[in-house]
Every structure is written in structure tokens, then in C-alpha cells.
Amino acid sequence: MQGFIHSEDSFSTLDGPGIRYVVFMSGCPLRCIFCHNPDTWELQRGKIVDAQELTDRILAHRNFYSNGGVTISGGEPLLQHDFILEFTGKLKAAEMHVALDTAGSLPIDVTSDIIDSVDMLLLDIKAPTAKKYAEITGQNTFDNTLKTLEYCASHNKEVWIRHVIVPGYTDSVESVIKLNKLISRPEYRNAVKKVELLPFHKMGEYKWKELGLDYKLFDTEVPTDETMRILRDLV
């Protein structure tokens, strides 16, 4: 089966445990104001790959990833349901550790089989409330993220929470306390093994210019180290 990918990274230590091969899928339903890869939004902007060929390319160097594995990221990988299900099946048949990096923005009743097929999720929670989530993403799918987390907890699926600290949007003490209370709910607590607060950065803003998109954060500065330290101490 064929799918659309944006890019690949053969050496990552930031996308799950150990050294990992990361496949960035094309296509995303969200329009996050801080997105550093808006060139992943449109599905068919990506290059076409075959699931078996992609798997073979990774397995040719499998010993290099013996303490890590493969992370499927995006874009939003859950959009390419059938391709991802086949791809993860091939990786698991080869006994590779597989992580899924997702915002969980699609309904759980159409994504649960993919979640079942991987070892863990890196779940990107865009905001601690539905109102702020809609402001940041342009969509009203906050409940889908929470239902994804709840499903993981009820099915013993490990989750690492990821949350971007954006000045003016998610960088207040109040916002992070709300996030902490959210992910500490009893129905989620079983799943959450790690929380990563990630600072907003400027590395992708040139892509907004090149694509002719309306970028609202050109004048936004990155969070200071001190701000990040204070906020990380809250979770």
C-alpha cells in the first residue's frame, strides 16, 4: 500500500525512548498558529512511498535502533489510516518498538485499531481547554484528544504528553496548572508516563512566508529558559 510522507529522520533522540527513526507523514486537519511544518498540511504535497519499501529501508539498519525504534509523526498520521495500519503491522511483525506522535484529533472509533497496533503514543495536547484549543488549532476537536487519552488509559497504552508553550497563549502559570489538573484526572492517570513542555520556536516561520500563509506569531519571542523552568516545575 502507498502513502504520502513529508520527510524522514534516521537519527532522533527527541521522539520517544532511545534512538529512533522518524517518519513524518503528510496531511493534517489542524491549523495550529505555531505550526513549524505548515508544508505538511496538504496530504498530496508529500512524496509517495510504499509501506513495504519504507519498512525494508528501516529494517536494513534495525540494529542501530535496538534501544529505540520507529516513531510515526506528522502532520497527523492518523489521517492515513489504512497505510499506517499496514506500516505498523510490518514493523511489529519485525519486533520493532513503534511510537505514534499524534494530536488525537480524529474520533477514537476510527483510530482505535491504529492505537492498538503501536507500543506508545506521544500525545500532543494543544491547550488545556476547548476554547483555547479552538483558538490555537482552528478546530473544535478537543474532545477527540481527551477520548484518545482515555482510551489509552483503559487499554494500558503508555502515553507521553507533549504541550507547546506559546507566549500569549499557553505560557501562563494558570494555563499550565489547568493542563496539570487535566492530565491528572483518574480516568487518564494510568496512561501518562511523562510530560514534556516544549518551547515555541521560530524555525518554521519562513515556511509560512513561502506558502503565502497568514502567520500571527512573527513578532512573538521564544519563551525564556527561566519561564520554561518555572512552568515545568508545575507538572
PDB file of C-alpha atoms in Angstrom:
ATOM      1  CA  MET A   1       0.000   0.000   0.000  1.00  0.00           C
ATOM      2  CA  GLN A   2       1.170   3.519  -0.738  1.00  0.00           C
ATOM      3  CA  GLY A   3       1.019   6.633   1.408  1.00  0.00           C
ATOM      4  CA  PHE A   4       2.233  10.220   1.451  1.00  0.00           C
ATOM      5  CA  ILE A   5       5.173  11.259   3.630  1.00  0.00           C
ATOM      6  CA  HIS A   6       6.757  14.634   4.228  1.00  0.00           C
ATOM      7  CA  SER A   7      10.229  13.527   5.293  1.00  0.00           C
ATOM      8  CA  GLU A   8      12.286  11.044   7.312  1.00  0.00           C
ATOM      9  CA  ASP A   9      14.846  11.396  10.105  1.00  0.00           C
ATOM     10  CA  SER A  10      17.167   8.443  10.622  1.00  0.00           C
ATOM     11  CA  PHE A  11      18.594   9.678  13.947  1.00  0.00           C
ATOM     12  CA  SER A  12      16.310  11.226  16.559  1.00  0.00           C
ATOM     13  CA  THR A  13      16.620  11.208  20.336  1.00  0.00           C
ATOM     14  CA  LEU A  14      13.654  13.557  20.867  1.00  0.00           C
ATOM     15  CA  ASP A  15      10.706  11.487  19.639  1.00  0.00           C
ATOM     16  CA  GLY A  16      10.332   8.672  22.131  1.00  0.00           C
ATOM     17  CA  PRO A  17      12.722   6.411  24.028  1.00  0.00           C
ATOM     18  CA  GLY A  18      16.195   5.696  22.647  1.00  0.00           C
ATOM     19  CA  ILE A  19      17.488   6.377  19.151  1.00  0.00           C
ATOM     20  CA  ARG A  20      14.604   6.448  16.691  1.00  0.00           C
ATOM     21  CA  TYR A  21      13.826   6.506  13.000  1.00  0.00           C
ATOM     22  CA  VAL A  22      11.084   9.094  12.492  1.00  0.00           C
ATOM     23  CA  VAL A  23       8.693   9.112   9.556  1.00  0.00           C
ATOM     24  CA  PHE A  24       6.819  12.397   9.128  1.00  0.00           C
ATOM     25  CA  MET A  25       3.510  11.814   7.359  1.00  0.00           C
ATOM     26  CA  SER A  26       1.743  14.383   5.199  1.00  0.00           C
ATOM     27  CA  GLY A  27      -1.745  15.700   5.893  1.00  0.00           C
ATOM     28  CA  CYS A  28      -3.190  17.420   8.958  1.00  0.00           C
ATOM     29  CA  PRO A  29      -6.714  18.663   9.796  1.00  0.00           C
ATOM     30  CA  LEU A  30      -5.446  21.219  12.321  1.00  0.00           C
ATOM     31  CA  ARG A  31      -4.144  24.694  11.509  1.00  0.00           C
ATOM     32  CA  CYS A  32      -2.100  25.432  14.595  1.00  0.00           C
ATOM     33  CA  ILE A  33      -0.942  29.033  14.769  1.00  0.00           C
ATOM     34  CA  PHE A  34       2.518  27.935  15.931  1.00  0.00           C
ATOM     35  CA  CYS A  35       2.980  25.068  13.454  1.00  0.00           C
ATOM     36  CA  HIS A  36       6.600  24.818  12.271  1.00  0.00           C
ATOM     37  CA  ASN A  37       5.739  22.495   9.383  1.00  0.00           C
ATOM     38  CA  PRO A  38       2.731  24.008   7.569  1.00  0.00           C
ATOM     39  CA  ASP A  39       4.053  22.301   4.454  1.00  0.00           C
ATOM     40  CA  THR A  40       2.727  19.026   5.938  1.00  0.00           C
ATOM     41  CA  TRP A  41      -0.899  20.214   5.988  1.00  0.00           C
ATOM     42  CA  GLU A  42      -1.876  19.164   2.474  1.00  0.00           C
ATOM     43  CA  LEU A  43      -1.795  15.393   2.037  1.00  0.00           C
ATOM     44  CA  GLN A  44      -0.686  15.263  -1.572  1.00  0.00           C
ATOM     45  CA  ARG A  45       2.171  17.737  -1.126  1.00  0.00           C
ATOM     46  CA  GLY A  46       4.091  14.760   0.211  1.00  0.00           C
ATOM     47  CA  LYS A  47       6.042  12.150  -1.672  1.00  0.00           C
ATOM     48  CA  ILE A  48       4.502   8.766  -2.357  1.00  0.00           C
ATOM     49  CA  VAL A  49       6.056   5.778  -0.578  1.00  0.00           C
ATOM     50  CA  ASP A  50       5.281   2.068  -0.436  1.00  0.00           C
ATOM     51  CA  ALA A  51       4.769   0.590   3.035  1.00  0.00           C
ATOM     52  CA  GLN A  52       6.955  -2.441   2.329  1.00  0.00           C
ATOM     53  CA  GLU A  53       9.785  -0.400   0.812  1.00  0.00           C
ATOM     54  CA  LEU A  54       9.715   2.020   3.745  1.00  0.00           C
ATOM     55  CA  THR A  55       9.782  -0.879   6.211  1.00  0.00           C
ATOM     56  CA  ASP A  56      12.671  -2.556   4.391  1.00  0.00           C
ATOM     57  CA  ARG A  57      14.650   0.694   4.427  1.00  0.00           C
ATOM     58  CA  ILE A  58      14.276   0.941   8.178  1.00  0.00           C
ATOM     59  CA  LEU A  59      14.926  -2.733   8.915  1.00  0.00           C
ATOM     60  CA  ALA A  60      18.168  -2.617   6.933  1.00  0.00           C
ATOM     61  CA  HIS A  61      19.586  -0.697   9.917  1.00  0.00           C
ATOM     62  CA  ARG A  62      17.494  -2.253  12.681  1.00  0.00           C
ATOM     63  CA  ASN A  63      20.459  -2.942  14.971  1.00  0.00           C
ATOM     64  CA  PHE A  64      21.062   0.802  15.163  1.00  0.00           C
ATOM     65  CA  TYR A  65      17.594   1.203  16.714  1.00  0.00           C
ATOM     66  CA  SER A  66      17.809  -1.742  19.098  1.00  0.00           C
ATOM     67  CA  ASN A  67      17.421   0.538  22.147  1.00  0.00           C
ATOM     68  CA  GLY A  68      14.823   2.732  20.441  1.00  0.00           C
ATOM     69  CA  GLY A  69      12.579   2.104  17.465  1.00  0.00           C
ATOM     70  CA  VAL A  70      10.375   3.891  14.961  1.00  0.00           C
ATOM     71  CA  THR A  71       8.211   6.951  15.548  1.00  0.00           C
ATOM     72  CA  ILE A  72       5.432   7.811  13.117  1.00  0.00           C
ATOM     73  CA  SER A  73       4.786  11.538  13.215  1.00  0.00           C
ATOM     74  CA  GLY A  74       3.274  14.224  11.002  1.00  0.00           C
ATOM     75  CA  GLY A  75       1.326  16.158  10.071  1.00  0.00           C
ATOM     76  CA  GLU A  76      -1.311  13.914  11.590  1.00  0.00           C
ATOM     77  CA  PRO A  77      -0.500  10.264  10.832  1.00  0.00           C
ATOM     78  CA  LEU A  78      -3.975   9.079  11.834  1.00  0.00           C
ATOM     79  CA  LEU A  79      -5.340  10.664   8.637  1.00  0.00           C
ATOM     80  CA  GLN A  80      -3.705   7.928   6.541  1.00  0.00           C
ATOM     81  CA  HIS A  81      -5.453   5.169   8.420  1.00  0.00           C
ATOM     82  CA  ASP A  82      -5.011   2.168   6.133  1.00  0.00           C
ATOM     83  CA  PHE A  83      -1.402   2.954   5.253  1.00  0.00           C
ATOM     84  CA  ILE A  84      -0.403   3.436   8.897  1.00  0.00           C
ATOM     85  CA  LEU A  85      -2.152   0.244   9.953  1.00  0.00           C
ATOM     86  CA  GLU A  86      -0.253  -1.737   7.326  1.00  0.00           C
ATOM     87  CA  PHE A  87       3.036   0.008   8.104  1.00  0.00           C
ATOM     88  CA  THR A  88       2.790  -0.559  11.860  1.00  0.00           C
ATOM     89  CA  GLY A  89       1.822  -4.173  11.254  1.00  0.00           C
ATOM     90  CA  LYS A  90       5.003  -4.752   9.262  1.00  0.00           C
ATOM     91  CA  LEU A  91       7.147  -3.041  11.894  1.00  0.00           C
ATOM     92  CA  LYS A  92       5.615  -5.019  14.759  1.00  0.00           C
ATOM     93  CA  ALA A  93       5.999  -8.266  12.821  1.00  0.00           C
ATOM     94  CA  ALA A  94       9.713  -7.433  12.776  1.00  0.00           C
ATOM     95  CA  GLU A  95       9.577  -6.796  16.556  1.00  0.00           C
ATOM     96  CA  MET A  96      10.295  -3.083  16.285  1.00  0.00           C
ATOM     97  CA  HIS A  97       9.161  -0.691  19.017  1.00  0.00           C
ATOM     98  CA  VAL A  98       6.671   1.739  17.443  1.00  0.00           C
ATOM     99  CA  ALA A  99       5.556   5.108  18.790  1.00  0.00           C
ATOM    100  CA  LEU A 100       2.778   7.253  17.319  1.00  0.00           C
ATOM    101  CA  ASP A 101       3.108  11.035  17.528  1.00  0.00           C
ATOM    102  CA  THR A 102      -0.426  12.426  17.231  1.00  0.00           C
ATOM    103  CA  ALA A 103      -2.741  15.188  18.378  1.00  0.00           C
ATOM    104  CA  GLY A 104      -5.539  12.644  18.694  1.00  0.00           C
ATOM    105  CA  SER A 105      -7.818  14.980  16.750  1.00  0.00           C
ATOM    106  CA  LEU A 106      -9.739  12.233  14.933  1.00  0.00           C
ATOM    107  CA  PRO A 107     -12.600  10.248  16.526  1.00  0.00           C
ATOM    108  CA  ILE A 108     -11.411   7.319  18.593  1.00  0.00           C
ATOM    109  CA  ASP A 109     -13.859   4.940  16.925  1.00  0.00           C
ATOM    110  CA  VAL A 110     -11.905   5.281  13.665  1.00  0.00           C
ATOM    111  CA  THR A 111      -8.413   5.336  15.190  1.00  0.00           C
ATOM    112  CA  SER A 112      -8.516   2.771  17.993  1.00  0.00           C
ATOM    113  CA  ASP A 113      -7.169  -0.044  15.816  1.00  0.00           C
ATOM    114  CA  ILE A 114      -4.067   2.011  14.993  1.00  0.00           C
ATOM    115  CA  ILE A 115      -3.556   2.864  18.657  1.00  0.00           C
ATOM    116  CA  ASP A 116      -3.858  -0.838  19.484  1.00  0.00           C
ATOM    117  CA  SER A 117      -1.136  -1.600  16.922  1.00  0.00           C
ATOM    118  CA  VAL A 118       1.592   0.609  18.434  1.00  0.00           C
ATOM    119  CA  ASP A 119       3.568   0.467  21.669  1.00  0.00           C
ATOM    120  CA  MET A 120       3.026   4.019  22.852  1.00  0.00           C
ATOM    121  CA  LEU A 121       1.678   7.455  21.978  1.00  0.00           C
ATOM    122  CA  LEU A 122       3.300  10.852  22.033  1.00  0.00           C
ATOM    123  CA  LEU A 123       0.064  12.798  22.511  1.00  0.00           C
ATOM    124  CA  ASP A 124       0.174  16.482  21.659  1.00  0.00           C
ATOM    125  CA  ILE A 125      -2.322  18.362  23.824  1.00  0.00           C
ATOM    126  CA  LYS A 126      -2.575  21.768  22.198  1.00  0.00           C
ATOM    127  CA  ALA A 127      -4.341  23.530  25.062  1.00  0.00           C
ATOM    128  CA  PRO A 128      -5.921  22.725  28.441  1.00  0.00           C
ATOM    129  CA  THR A 129      -9.418  23.925  27.490  1.00  0.00           C
ATOM    130  CA  ALA A 130     -11.715  23.523  24.491  1.00  0.00           C
ATOM    131  CA  LYS A 131     -11.907  27.295  23.966  1.00  0.00           C
ATOM    132  CA  LYS A 132      -8.149  27.786  23.862  1.00  0.00           C
ATOM    133  CA  TYR A 133      -7.735  24.651  21.736  1.00  0.00           C
ATOM    134  CA  ALA A 134     -10.087  26.073  19.087  1.00  0.00           C
ATOM    135  CA  GLU A 135      -8.252  29.399  19.165  1.00  0.00           C
ATOM    136  CA  ILE A 136      -4.907  27.693  18.579  1.00  0.00           C
ATOM    137  CA  THR A 137      -5.921  24.983  16.098  1.00  0.00           C
ATOM    138  CA  GLY A 138      -8.909  26.465  14.282  1.00  0.00           C
ATOM    139  CA  GLN A 139     -10.845  23.262  15.005  1.00  0.00           C
ATOM    140  CA  ASN A 140     -13.295  22.008  17.638  1.00  0.00           C
ATOM    141  CA  THR A 141     -11.868  18.536  18.190  1.00  0.00           C
ATOM    142  CA  PHE A 142     -10.600  18.930  21.760  1.00  0.00           C
ATOM    143  CA  ASP A 143     -12.866  16.116  22.975  1.00  0.00           C
ATOM    144  CA  ASN A 144     -11.287  13.722  20.483  1.00  0.00           C
ATOM    145  CA  THR A 145      -7.896  14.306  22.113  1.00  0.00           C
ATOM    146  CA  LEU A 146      -9.319  13.584  25.551  1.00  0.00           C
ATOM    147  CA  LYS A 147     -11.118  10.464  24.354  1.00  0.00           C
ATOM    148  CA  THR A 148      -7.872   9.267  22.800  1.00  0.00           C
ATOM    149  CA  LEU A 149      -6.120   9.700  26.138  1.00  0.00           C
ATOM    150  CA  GLU A 150      -8.946   7.960  27.977  1.00  0.00           C
ATOM    151  CA  TYR A 151      -8.801   5.044  25.531  1.00  0.00           C
ATOM    152  CA  CYS A 152      -5.070   4.689  26.109  1.00  0.00           C
ATOM    153  CA  ALA A 153      -5.575   4.642  29.869  1.00  0.00           C
ATOM    154  CA  SER A 154      -8.297   1.989  29.679  1.00  0.00           C
ATOM    155  CA  HIS A 155      -6.181  -0.176  27.352  1.00  0.00           C
ATOM    156  CA  ASN A 156      -2.865   0.106  29.214  1.00  0.00           C
ATOM    157  CA  LYS A 157      -1.206   2.094  26.449  1.00  0.00           C
ATOM    158  CA  GLU A 158       1.759   4.226  27.503  1.00  0.00           C
ATOM    159  CA  VAL A 159       1.446   7.946  26.739  1.00  0.00           C
ATOM    160  CA  TRP A 160       3.944  10.777  26.803  1.00  0.00           C
ATOM    161  CA  ILE A 161       2.142  14.109  26.862  1.00  0.00           C
ATOM    162  CA  ARG A 162       3.556  16.919  24.727  1.00  0.00           C
ATOM    163  CA  HIS A 163       2.471  20.545  25.103  1.00  0.00           C
ATOM    164  CA  VAL A 164       3.924  23.593  23.357  1.00  0.00           C
ATOM    165  CA  ILE A 165       4.432  26.726  25.436  1.00  0.00           C
ATOM    166  CA  VAL A 166       3.402  29.658  23.224  1.00  0.00           C
ATOM    167  CA  PRO A 167       3.764  33.195  24.643  1.00  0.00           C
ATOM    168  CA  GLY A 168       0.390  34.868  24.901  1.00  0.00           C
ATOM    169  CA  TYR A 169      -1.491  31.578  24.545  1.00  0.00           C
ATOM    170  CA  THR A 170      -0.221  28.769  26.793  1.00  0.00           C
ATOM    171  CA  ASP A 171       2.661  30.322  28.746  1.00  0.00           C
ATOM    172  CA  SER A 172       0.855  31.403  31.894  1.00  0.00           C
ATOM    173  CA  VAL A 173       1.090  29.639  35.229  1.00  0.00           C
ATOM    174  CA  GLU A 174      -2.714  29.374  35.204  1.00  0.00           C
ATOM    175  CA  SER A 175      -2.699  27.609  31.829  1.00  0.00           C
ATOM    176  CA  VAL A 176      -0.121  25.031  32.874  1.00  0.00           C
ATOM    177  CA  ILE A 177      -1.898  24.379  36.173  1.00  0.00           C
ATOM    178  CA  LYS A 178      -5.065  23.681  34.150  1.00  0.00           C
ATOM    179  CA  LEU A 179      -3.107  21.279  31.960  1.00  0.00           C
ATOM    180  CA  ASN A 180      -1.702  19.520  35.006  1.00  0.00           C
ATOM    181  CA  LYS A 181      -5.164  19.125  36.530  1.00  0.00           C
ATOM    182  CA  LEU A 182      -6.497  17.823  33.229  1.00  0.00           C
ATOM    183  CA  ILE A 183      -3.947  15.066  32.719  1.00  0.00           C
ATOM    184  CA  SER A 184      -4.080  14.132  36.418  1.00  0.00           C
ATOM    185  CA  ARG A 185      -7.726  13.089  36.228  1.00  0.00           C
ATOM    186  CA  PRO A 186      -8.266   9.492  37.439  1.00  0.00           C
ATOM    187  CA  GLU A 187      -9.526   8.364  34.031  1.00  0.00           C
ATOM    188  CA  TYR A 188      -6.243   9.446  32.388  1.00  0.00           C
ATOM    189  CA  ARG A 189      -3.642   8.926  35.081  1.00  0.00           C
ATOM    190  CA  ASN A 190      -2.883   5.270  34.271  1.00  0.00           C
ATOM    191  CA  ALA A 191      -1.614   6.166  30.820  1.00  0.00           C
ATOM    192  CA  VAL A 192       0.525   9.247  31.390  1.00  0.00           C
ATOM    193  CA  LYS A 193       4.153   8.286  31.990  1.00  0.00           C
ATOM    194  CA  LYS A 194       5.866  11.532  31.043  1.00  0.00           C
ATOM    195  CA  VAL A 195       5.012  15.181  30.356  1.00  0.00           C
ATOM    196  CA  GLU A 196       7.110  17.312  28.021  1.00  0.00           C
ATOM    197  CA  LEU A 197       6.609  21.065  27.909  1.00  0.00           C
ATOM    198  CA  LEU A 198       8.204  22.263  24.679  1.00  0.00           C
ATOM    199  CA  PRO A 199       9.118  25.900  23.987  1.00  0.00           C
ATOM    200  CA  PHE A 200       7.653  27.646  20.954  1.00  0.00           C
ATOM    201  CA  HIS A 201      10.381  28.285  18.384  1.00  0.00           C
ATOM    202  CA  LYS A 202      10.850  30.335  15.225  1.00  0.00           C
ATOM    203  CA  MET A 203      12.480  27.768  12.946  1.00  0.00           C
ATOM    204  CA  GLY A 204       9.469  27.209  10.724  1.00  0.00           C
ATOM    205  CA  GLU A 205       8.176  30.728  10.224  1.00  0.00           C
ATOM    206  CA  TYR A 206       9.955  31.082   6.866  1.00  0.00           C
ATOM    207  CA  LYS A 207       7.702  28.322   5.538  1.00  0.00           C
ATOM    208  CA  TRP A 208       4.627  30.433   6.266  1.00  0.00           C
ATOM    209  CA  LYS A 209       6.134  33.198   4.146  1.00  0.00           C
ATOM    210  CA  GLU A 210       6.988  30.832   1.316  1.00  0.00           C
ATOM    211  CA  LEU A 211       3.471  29.356   1.307  1.00  0.00           C
ATOM    212  CA  GLY A 212       1.797  32.765   1.492  1.00  0.00           C
ATOM    213  CA  LEU A 213       0.073  31.949   4.775  1.00  0.00           C
ATOM    214  CA  ASP A 214      -1.055  34.394   7.441  1.00  0.00           C
ATOM    215  CA  TYR A 215       1.370  33.868  10.306  1.00  0.00           C
ATOM    216  CA  LYS A 216       0.328  35.615  13.508  1.00  0.00           C
ATOM    217  CA  LEU A 217       3.481  34.999  15.537  1.00  0.00           C
ATOM    218  CA  PHE A 218       6.221  36.812  13.598  1.00  0.00           C
ATOM    219  CA  ASP A 219       6.698  39.227  16.493  1.00  0.00           C
ATOM    220  CA  THR A 220       6.387  36.582  19.204  1.00  0.00           C
ATOM    221  CA  GLU A 221       9.591  35.840  21.116  1.00  0.00           C
ATOM    222  CA  VAL A 222      10.540  32.355  22.249  1.00  0.00           C
ATOM    223  CA  PRO A 223       9.981  31.602  25.958  1.00  0.00           C
ATOM    224  CA  THR A 224      12.971  32.229  28.172  1.00  0.00           C
ATOM    225  CA  ASP A 225      14.773  29.396  29.925  1.00  0.00           C
ATOM    226  CA  GLU A 226      13.539  30.774  33.232  1.00  0.00           C
ATOM    227  CA  THR A 227       9.929  30.738  32.050  1.00  0.00           C
ATOM    228  CA  MET A 228      10.277  27.141  30.925  1.00  0.00           C
ATOM    229  CA  ARG A 229      11.867  26.154  34.237  1.00  0.00           C
ATOM    230  CA  ILE A 230       9.023  27.709  36.230  1.00  0.00           C
ATOM    231  CA  LEU A 231       6.332  26.072  34.116  1.00  0.00           C
ATOM    232  CA  ARG A 232       7.998  22.665  34.066  1.00  0.00           C
ATOM    233  CA  ASP A 233       8.135  22.711  37.859  1.00  0.00           C
ATOM    234  CA  LEU A 234       4.330  22.885  37.877  1.00  0.00           C
ATOM    235  CA  VAL A 235       3.804  19.466  36.256  1.00  0.00           C
TER     236      VAL A 235
END
